Coordinates of C-alpha atoms and ligand atoms in Angstrom, one line a residue:
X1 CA 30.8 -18.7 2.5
X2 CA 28.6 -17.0 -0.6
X3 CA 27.0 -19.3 -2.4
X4 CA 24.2 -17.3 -4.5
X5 CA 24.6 -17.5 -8.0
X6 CA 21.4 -16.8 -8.7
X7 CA 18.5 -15.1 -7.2
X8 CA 14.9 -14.2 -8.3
X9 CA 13.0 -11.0 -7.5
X10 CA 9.0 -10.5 -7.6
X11 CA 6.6 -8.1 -7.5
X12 CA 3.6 -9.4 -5.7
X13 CA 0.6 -7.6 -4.2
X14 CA -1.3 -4.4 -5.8
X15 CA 1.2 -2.3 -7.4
X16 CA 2.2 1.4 -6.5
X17 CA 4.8 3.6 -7.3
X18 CA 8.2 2.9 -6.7
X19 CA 8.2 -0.7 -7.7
X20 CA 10.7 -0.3 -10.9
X21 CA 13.1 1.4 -8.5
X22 CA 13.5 -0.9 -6.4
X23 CA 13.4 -4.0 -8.9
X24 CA 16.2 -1.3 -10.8
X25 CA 18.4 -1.2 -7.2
X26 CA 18.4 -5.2 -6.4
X27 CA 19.7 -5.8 -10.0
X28 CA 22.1 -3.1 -9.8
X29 CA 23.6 -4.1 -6.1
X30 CA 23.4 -7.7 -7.3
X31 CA 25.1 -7.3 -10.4
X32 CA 27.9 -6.1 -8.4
X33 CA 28.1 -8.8 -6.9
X34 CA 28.4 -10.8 -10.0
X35 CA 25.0 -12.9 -9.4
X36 CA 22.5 -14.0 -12.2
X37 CA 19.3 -11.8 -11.7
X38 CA 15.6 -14.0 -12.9
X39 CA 12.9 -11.4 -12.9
X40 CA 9.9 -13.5 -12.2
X41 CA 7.1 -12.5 -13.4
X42 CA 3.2 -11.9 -12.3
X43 CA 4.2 -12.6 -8.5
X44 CA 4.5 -16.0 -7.3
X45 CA 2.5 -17.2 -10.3
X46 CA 5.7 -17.4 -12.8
X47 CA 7.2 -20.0 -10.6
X48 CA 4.1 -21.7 -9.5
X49 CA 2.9 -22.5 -13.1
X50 CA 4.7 -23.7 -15.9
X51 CA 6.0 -22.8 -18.2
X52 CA 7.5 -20.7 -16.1
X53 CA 7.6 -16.8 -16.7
X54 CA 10.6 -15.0 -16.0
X55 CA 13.4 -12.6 -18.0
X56 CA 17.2 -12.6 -17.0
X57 CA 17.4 -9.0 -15.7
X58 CA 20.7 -6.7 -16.4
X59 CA 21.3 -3.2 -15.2
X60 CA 21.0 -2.4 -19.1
X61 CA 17.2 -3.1 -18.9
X62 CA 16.9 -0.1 -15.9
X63 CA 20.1 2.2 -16.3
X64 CA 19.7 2.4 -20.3
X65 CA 15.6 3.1 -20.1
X66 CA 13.3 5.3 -17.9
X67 CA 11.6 2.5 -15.8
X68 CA 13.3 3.1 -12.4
X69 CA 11.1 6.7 -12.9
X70 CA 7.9 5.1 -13.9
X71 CA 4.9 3.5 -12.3
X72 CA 3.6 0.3 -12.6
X73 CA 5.2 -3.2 -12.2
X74 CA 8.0 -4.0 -15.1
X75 CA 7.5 -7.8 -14.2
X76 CA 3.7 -7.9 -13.6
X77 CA 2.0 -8.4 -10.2
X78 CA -0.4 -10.5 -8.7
X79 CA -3.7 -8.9 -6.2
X80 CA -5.0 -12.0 -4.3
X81 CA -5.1 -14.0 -7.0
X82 CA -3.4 -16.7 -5.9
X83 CA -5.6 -19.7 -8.2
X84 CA -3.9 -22.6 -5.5
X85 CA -6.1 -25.3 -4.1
X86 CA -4.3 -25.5 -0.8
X87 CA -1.1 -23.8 0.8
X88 CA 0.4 -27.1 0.6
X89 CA 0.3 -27.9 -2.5
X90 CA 1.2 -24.6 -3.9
X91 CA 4.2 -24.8 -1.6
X92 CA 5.2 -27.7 -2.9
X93 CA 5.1 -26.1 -6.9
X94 CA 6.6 -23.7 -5.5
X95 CA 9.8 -25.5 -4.3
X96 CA 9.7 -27.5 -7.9
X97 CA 10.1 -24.3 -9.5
X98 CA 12.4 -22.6 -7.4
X99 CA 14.7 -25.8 -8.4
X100 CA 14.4 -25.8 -11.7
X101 CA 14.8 -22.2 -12.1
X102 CA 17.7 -22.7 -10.0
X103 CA 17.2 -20.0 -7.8
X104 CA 19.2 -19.6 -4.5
X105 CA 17.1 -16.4 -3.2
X106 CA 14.5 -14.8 -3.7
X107 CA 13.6 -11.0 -3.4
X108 CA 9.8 -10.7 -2.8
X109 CA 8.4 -7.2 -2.8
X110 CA 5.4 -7.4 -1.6
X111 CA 2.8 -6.3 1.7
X112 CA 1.7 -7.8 4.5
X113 CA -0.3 -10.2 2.9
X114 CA 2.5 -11.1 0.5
X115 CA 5.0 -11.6 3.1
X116 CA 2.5 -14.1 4.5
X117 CA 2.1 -16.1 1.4
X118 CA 6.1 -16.7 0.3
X119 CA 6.6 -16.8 3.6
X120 CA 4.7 -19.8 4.3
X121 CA 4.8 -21.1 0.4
X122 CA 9.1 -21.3 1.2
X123 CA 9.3 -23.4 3.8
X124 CA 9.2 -26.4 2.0
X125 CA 12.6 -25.3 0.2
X126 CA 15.9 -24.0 0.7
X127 CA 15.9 -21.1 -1.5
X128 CA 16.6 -17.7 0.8
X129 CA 13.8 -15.3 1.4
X130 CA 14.5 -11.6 1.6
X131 CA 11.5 -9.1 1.9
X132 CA 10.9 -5.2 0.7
X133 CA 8.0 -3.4 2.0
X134 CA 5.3 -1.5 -0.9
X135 CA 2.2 -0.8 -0.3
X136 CA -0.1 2.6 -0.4
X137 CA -1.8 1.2 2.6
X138 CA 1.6 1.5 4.9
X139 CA 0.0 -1.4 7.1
X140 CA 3.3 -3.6 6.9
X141 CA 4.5 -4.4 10.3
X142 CA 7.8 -3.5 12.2
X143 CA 8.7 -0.6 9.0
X144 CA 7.5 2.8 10.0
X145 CA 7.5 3.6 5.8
X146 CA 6.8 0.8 2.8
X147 CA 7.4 1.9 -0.6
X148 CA 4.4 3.5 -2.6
X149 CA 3.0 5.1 0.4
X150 CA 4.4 8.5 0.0
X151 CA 3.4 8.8 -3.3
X152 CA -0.5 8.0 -3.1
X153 CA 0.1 10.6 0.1
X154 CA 1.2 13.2 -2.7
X155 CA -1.5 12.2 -4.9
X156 CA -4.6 12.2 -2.7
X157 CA -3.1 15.7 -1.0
X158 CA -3.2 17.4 -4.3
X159 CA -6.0 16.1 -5.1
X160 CA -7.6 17.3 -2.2
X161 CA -6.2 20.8 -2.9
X162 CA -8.2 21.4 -6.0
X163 CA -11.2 19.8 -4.9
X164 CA -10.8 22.2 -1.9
X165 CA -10.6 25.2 -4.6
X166 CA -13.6 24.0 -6.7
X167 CA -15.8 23.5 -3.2
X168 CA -14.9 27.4 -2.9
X169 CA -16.7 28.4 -5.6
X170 CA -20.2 26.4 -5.3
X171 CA -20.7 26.5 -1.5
X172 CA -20.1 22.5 -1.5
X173 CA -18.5 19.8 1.1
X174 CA -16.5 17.7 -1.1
X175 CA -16.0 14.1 0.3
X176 CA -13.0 12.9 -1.3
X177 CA -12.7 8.3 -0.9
X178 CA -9.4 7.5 -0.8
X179 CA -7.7 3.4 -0.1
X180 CA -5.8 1.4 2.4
X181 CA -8.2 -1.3 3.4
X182 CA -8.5 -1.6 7.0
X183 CA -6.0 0.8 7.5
X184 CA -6.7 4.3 7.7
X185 CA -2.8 5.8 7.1
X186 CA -3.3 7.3 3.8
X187 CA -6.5 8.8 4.7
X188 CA -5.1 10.3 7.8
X189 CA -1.8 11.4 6.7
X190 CA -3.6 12.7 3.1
X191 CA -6.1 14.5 5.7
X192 CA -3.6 16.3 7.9
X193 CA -1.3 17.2 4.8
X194 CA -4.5 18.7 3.0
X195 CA -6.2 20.0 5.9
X196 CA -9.2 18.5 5.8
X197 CA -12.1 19.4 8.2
X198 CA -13.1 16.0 8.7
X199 CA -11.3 12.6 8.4
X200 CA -13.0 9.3 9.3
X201 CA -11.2 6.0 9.3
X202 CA -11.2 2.5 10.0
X203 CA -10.0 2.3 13.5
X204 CA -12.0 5.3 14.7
X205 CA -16.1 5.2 15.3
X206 CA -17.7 8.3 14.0
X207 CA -21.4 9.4 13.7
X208 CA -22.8 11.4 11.0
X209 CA -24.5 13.9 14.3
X210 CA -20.8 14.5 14.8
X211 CA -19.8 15.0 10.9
X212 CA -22.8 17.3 10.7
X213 CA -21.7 19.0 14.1
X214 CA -18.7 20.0 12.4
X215 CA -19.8 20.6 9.1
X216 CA -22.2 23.3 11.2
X217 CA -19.5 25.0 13.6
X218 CA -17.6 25.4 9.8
X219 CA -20.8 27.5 8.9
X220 CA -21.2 29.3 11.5
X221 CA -17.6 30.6 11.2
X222 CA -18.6 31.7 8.2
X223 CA -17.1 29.7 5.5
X224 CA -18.8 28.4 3.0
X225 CA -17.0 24.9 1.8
X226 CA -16.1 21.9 3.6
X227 CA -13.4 19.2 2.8
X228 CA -14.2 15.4 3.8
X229 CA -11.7 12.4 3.8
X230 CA -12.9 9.0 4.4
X231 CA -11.1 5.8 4.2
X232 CA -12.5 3.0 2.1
X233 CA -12.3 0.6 5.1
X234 CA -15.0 2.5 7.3
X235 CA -18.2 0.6 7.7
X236 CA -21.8 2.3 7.9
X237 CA -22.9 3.8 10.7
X238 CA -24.7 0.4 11.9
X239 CA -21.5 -1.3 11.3
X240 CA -22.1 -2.9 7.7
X241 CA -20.0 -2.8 4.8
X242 CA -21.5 -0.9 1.8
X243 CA -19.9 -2.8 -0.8
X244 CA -20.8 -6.3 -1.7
X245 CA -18.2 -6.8 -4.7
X246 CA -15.6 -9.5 -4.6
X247 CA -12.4 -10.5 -5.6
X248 CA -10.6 -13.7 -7.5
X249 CA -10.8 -15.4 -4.0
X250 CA -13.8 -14.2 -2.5
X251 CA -12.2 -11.2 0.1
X252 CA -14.2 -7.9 -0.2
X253 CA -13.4 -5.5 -3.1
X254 CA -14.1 -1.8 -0.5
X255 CA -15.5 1.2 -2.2
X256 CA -18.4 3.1 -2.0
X257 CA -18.4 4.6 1.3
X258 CA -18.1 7.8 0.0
X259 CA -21.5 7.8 -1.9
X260 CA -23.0 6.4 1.3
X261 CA -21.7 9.5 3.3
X262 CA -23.3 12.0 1.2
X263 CA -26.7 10.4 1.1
X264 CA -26.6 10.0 4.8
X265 CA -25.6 13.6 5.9
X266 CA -27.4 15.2 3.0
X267 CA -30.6 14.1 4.4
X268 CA -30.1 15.2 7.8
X269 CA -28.1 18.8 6.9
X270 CA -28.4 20.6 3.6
X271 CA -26.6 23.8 4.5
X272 CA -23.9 22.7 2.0
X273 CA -24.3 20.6 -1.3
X274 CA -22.5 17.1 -1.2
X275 CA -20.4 15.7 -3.7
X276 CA -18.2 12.4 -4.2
X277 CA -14.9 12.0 -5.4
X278 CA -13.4 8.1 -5.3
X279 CA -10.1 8.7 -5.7
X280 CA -9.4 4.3 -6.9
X281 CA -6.1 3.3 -8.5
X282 CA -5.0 6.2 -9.5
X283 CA -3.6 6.7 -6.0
X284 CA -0.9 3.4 -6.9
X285 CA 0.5 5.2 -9.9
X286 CA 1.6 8.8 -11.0
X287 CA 5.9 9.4 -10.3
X288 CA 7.2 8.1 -7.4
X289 CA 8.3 11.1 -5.3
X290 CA 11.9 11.3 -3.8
X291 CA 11.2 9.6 -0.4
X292 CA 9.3 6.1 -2.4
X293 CA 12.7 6.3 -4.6
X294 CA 15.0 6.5 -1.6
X295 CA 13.3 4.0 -0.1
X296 CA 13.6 1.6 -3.3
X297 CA 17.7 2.4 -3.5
X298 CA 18.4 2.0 0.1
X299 CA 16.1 -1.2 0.4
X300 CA 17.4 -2.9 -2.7
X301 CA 20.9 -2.6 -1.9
X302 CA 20.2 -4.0 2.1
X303 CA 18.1 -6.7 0.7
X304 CA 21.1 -8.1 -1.3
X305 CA 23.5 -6.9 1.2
X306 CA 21.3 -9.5 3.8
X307 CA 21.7 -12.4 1.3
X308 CA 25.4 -11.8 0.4
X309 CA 26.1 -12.2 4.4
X310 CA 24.1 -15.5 4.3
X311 CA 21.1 -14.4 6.1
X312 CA 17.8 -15.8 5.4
X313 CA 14.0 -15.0 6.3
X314 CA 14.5 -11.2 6.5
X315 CA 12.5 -8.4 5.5
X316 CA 14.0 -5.0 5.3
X317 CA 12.6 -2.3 7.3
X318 CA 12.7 1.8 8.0
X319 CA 12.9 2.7 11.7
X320 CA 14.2 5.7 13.1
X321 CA 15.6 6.8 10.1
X322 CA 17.4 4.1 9.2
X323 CA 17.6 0.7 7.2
X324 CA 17.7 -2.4 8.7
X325 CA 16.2 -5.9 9.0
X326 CA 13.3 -7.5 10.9
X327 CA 12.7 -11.3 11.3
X328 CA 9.8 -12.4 8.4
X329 CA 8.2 -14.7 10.8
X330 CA 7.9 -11.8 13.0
X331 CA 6.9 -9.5 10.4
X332 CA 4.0 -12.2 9.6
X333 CA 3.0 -12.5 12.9
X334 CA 2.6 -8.8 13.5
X335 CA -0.1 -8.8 11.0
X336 CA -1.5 -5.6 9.8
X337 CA -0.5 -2.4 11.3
X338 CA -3.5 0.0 12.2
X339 CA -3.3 3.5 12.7
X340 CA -2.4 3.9 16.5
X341 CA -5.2 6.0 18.2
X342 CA -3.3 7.2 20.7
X343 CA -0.5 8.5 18.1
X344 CA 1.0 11.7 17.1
X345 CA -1.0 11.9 13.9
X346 CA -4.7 11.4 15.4
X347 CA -3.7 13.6 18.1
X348 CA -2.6 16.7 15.9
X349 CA -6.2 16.2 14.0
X350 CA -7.5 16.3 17.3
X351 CA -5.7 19.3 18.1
X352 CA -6.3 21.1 14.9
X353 CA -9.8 20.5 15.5
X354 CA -10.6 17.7 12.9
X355 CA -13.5 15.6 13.6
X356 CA -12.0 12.3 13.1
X357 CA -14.4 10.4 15.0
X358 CA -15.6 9.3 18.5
X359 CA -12.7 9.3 20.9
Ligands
F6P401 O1 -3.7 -3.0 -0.9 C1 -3.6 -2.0 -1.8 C2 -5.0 -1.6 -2.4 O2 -4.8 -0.6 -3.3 C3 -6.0 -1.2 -1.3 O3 -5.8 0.1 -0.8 C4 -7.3 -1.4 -2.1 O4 -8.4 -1.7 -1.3 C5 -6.9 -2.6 -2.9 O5 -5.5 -2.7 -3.1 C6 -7.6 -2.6 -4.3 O6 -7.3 -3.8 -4.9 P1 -7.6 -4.1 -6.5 O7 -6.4 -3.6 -7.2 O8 -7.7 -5.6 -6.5 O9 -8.8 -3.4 -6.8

């Protein structure tokens, strides 16, 4: 038998688009269901501390305003800024607040590294955990699609249009930074969608010889403008990281490959002028486009479709075109996903003659 009364939901993780829409579905579909909604807020945080920081949710707050269409997180969100001394004893203020907050699930949309953190943090309680995929990066494990993704796609493709328009007019190769972390998806799938001439990323060893290679058969053909994608997660040629910025908990705050790129190549090949565009957060924000907001409806109503038939430890995934579930301990142990070299997207740069590295 049912026996949720009550259940929490939490963004957690760097926002994106899309994350209203889904908070907007789970309250809806649970609603419906006649359960209490808690809208925690700031991630894991408004259980964690005290007070605690939440707001009883109703459809009124989504279906009578325009936050399903907007950006941003309406409950707040936390980036690796978990402030906890250990696992354990987070865990453990995490299971106090759970039961005083009375919550019988939880919704956590978060990304890999999110589904890591409740995941472990809930084992020490009985409260349900249900997960939903967001991230720009797309690195989740197990769903082919998270939430947010096709959005900062959108966003980085136009934005390589017009850079592509202004390179036109001043005989310039435009490198154009763009996120994801280790992952090089948005790059990749921003690259193929723009046409770019060259895409590096993460998972892919390049050489500048080879950008320049490229960047000289472009010439040769006549045209006089370039267009450059690069990942924020590529390294130097040698290997080493150009930035040495950190976060809240020490991991590496990525960004200025670009800049590193365009000193490099323009020393070695001045045929075109260089310039840098870091493309930063506003890749998480901007409209969600149709696919993030189908994917927030469809995942919000399986997420509480999961809880109301009891089931526990789930995170809901795309795959094949449809919506289903995946074990969270799986999930977790899946780790990041990395753009598959051998793939259908590397191998139509390949065969569209992108230099996208040394393979
Ligand atoms: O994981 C999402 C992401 O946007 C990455 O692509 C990026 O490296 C990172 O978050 C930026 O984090 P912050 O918001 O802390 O600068």
């Amino acid at each position: 038998m049912n026996q949720i009364k009550r259940i929490g939901v939490l963004t957690s993780g760097g926002d994106c688009a899309g994350l209203n829409a889904i908070i907007s579905a789970v309250v809806e579909a649970a609603e419906k269901k006649g359960w209490e909604v808690y809208g925690i807020n700031d991630g894991t945080e408004g259980i964690t501390e005290k007070p605690h920081r939440y707001e009883v949710l109703t459809v009124k707050n989504f279906s009578d305003t325009p936050w399903p269409r907007l950006s941003g997180s309406y409950l707040g969100s936390l980036n690796k800024g978990l402030r906890i001394e250990s696992l354990e004893d987070v865990s453990k203020r995490f299971a106090i607040g759970v039961k005083e907050l009375g919550l019988d699930a939880i919704v956590v949309i978060g990304g890999d590294g999110s589904m890591n953190i409740v995941s472990n943090m809930s084992k020490g309680s009985l409260v349900k955990i249900v997960g939903i995929p967001k991230t720009i990066d797309n690195d989740t494990p197990i769903t082919e699609f998270s939430v947010g993704f096709q959005t900062a796609v959108q966003y980085c493709t136009t934005s390589i249009d017009s850079l592509e328009l202004t390179a036109r007019s001043h005989n310039r190769a435009m490198i154009t930074e763009v996120m994801g972390r280790d992952a090089g998806h948005l790059a990749l799938h921003s690259a193929l969608a723009g046409k770019a001439d060259v895409c590096l990323i993460p998972e892919i060893p390049y050489t500048i010889d080879g950008i320049i290679k490229k960047l000289k058969e472009i010439k040769a053909r006549g045209r006089n403008h370039a267009v450059i994608v690069v990942s924020e997660g590529i390294r130097t040629e040698n290997g080493d990281m150009v930035s040495s910025n950190k976060n809240m908990v020490g991991e590496a705050v990525y960004g200025g490959i670009g800049q590193y790129l365009c000193s490099e190549i323009s020393k070695r090949y001045n045929d075109f002028q260089f310039r840098v565009t870091t493309l930063g957060h506003l890749q998480r924000s901007g409209v969600p486009v149709a696919f993030d907001r189908l994917l927030a409806a469809t995942f919000g109503a399986k997420a509480v479709e999961l809880l109301a038939a009891g089931e526990d430890n789930k995170m809901v995934i795309w795959k094949d075109g449809e919506v289903s579930a995946a074990s969270l301990p799986e999930v977790v142990k899946a780790g990041t996903t990395l753009v598959d070299t051998e793939g259908k997207y590397v191998k139509a740069a390949k065969d569209l003659g992108m230099y996208i590295g040394e393979i």
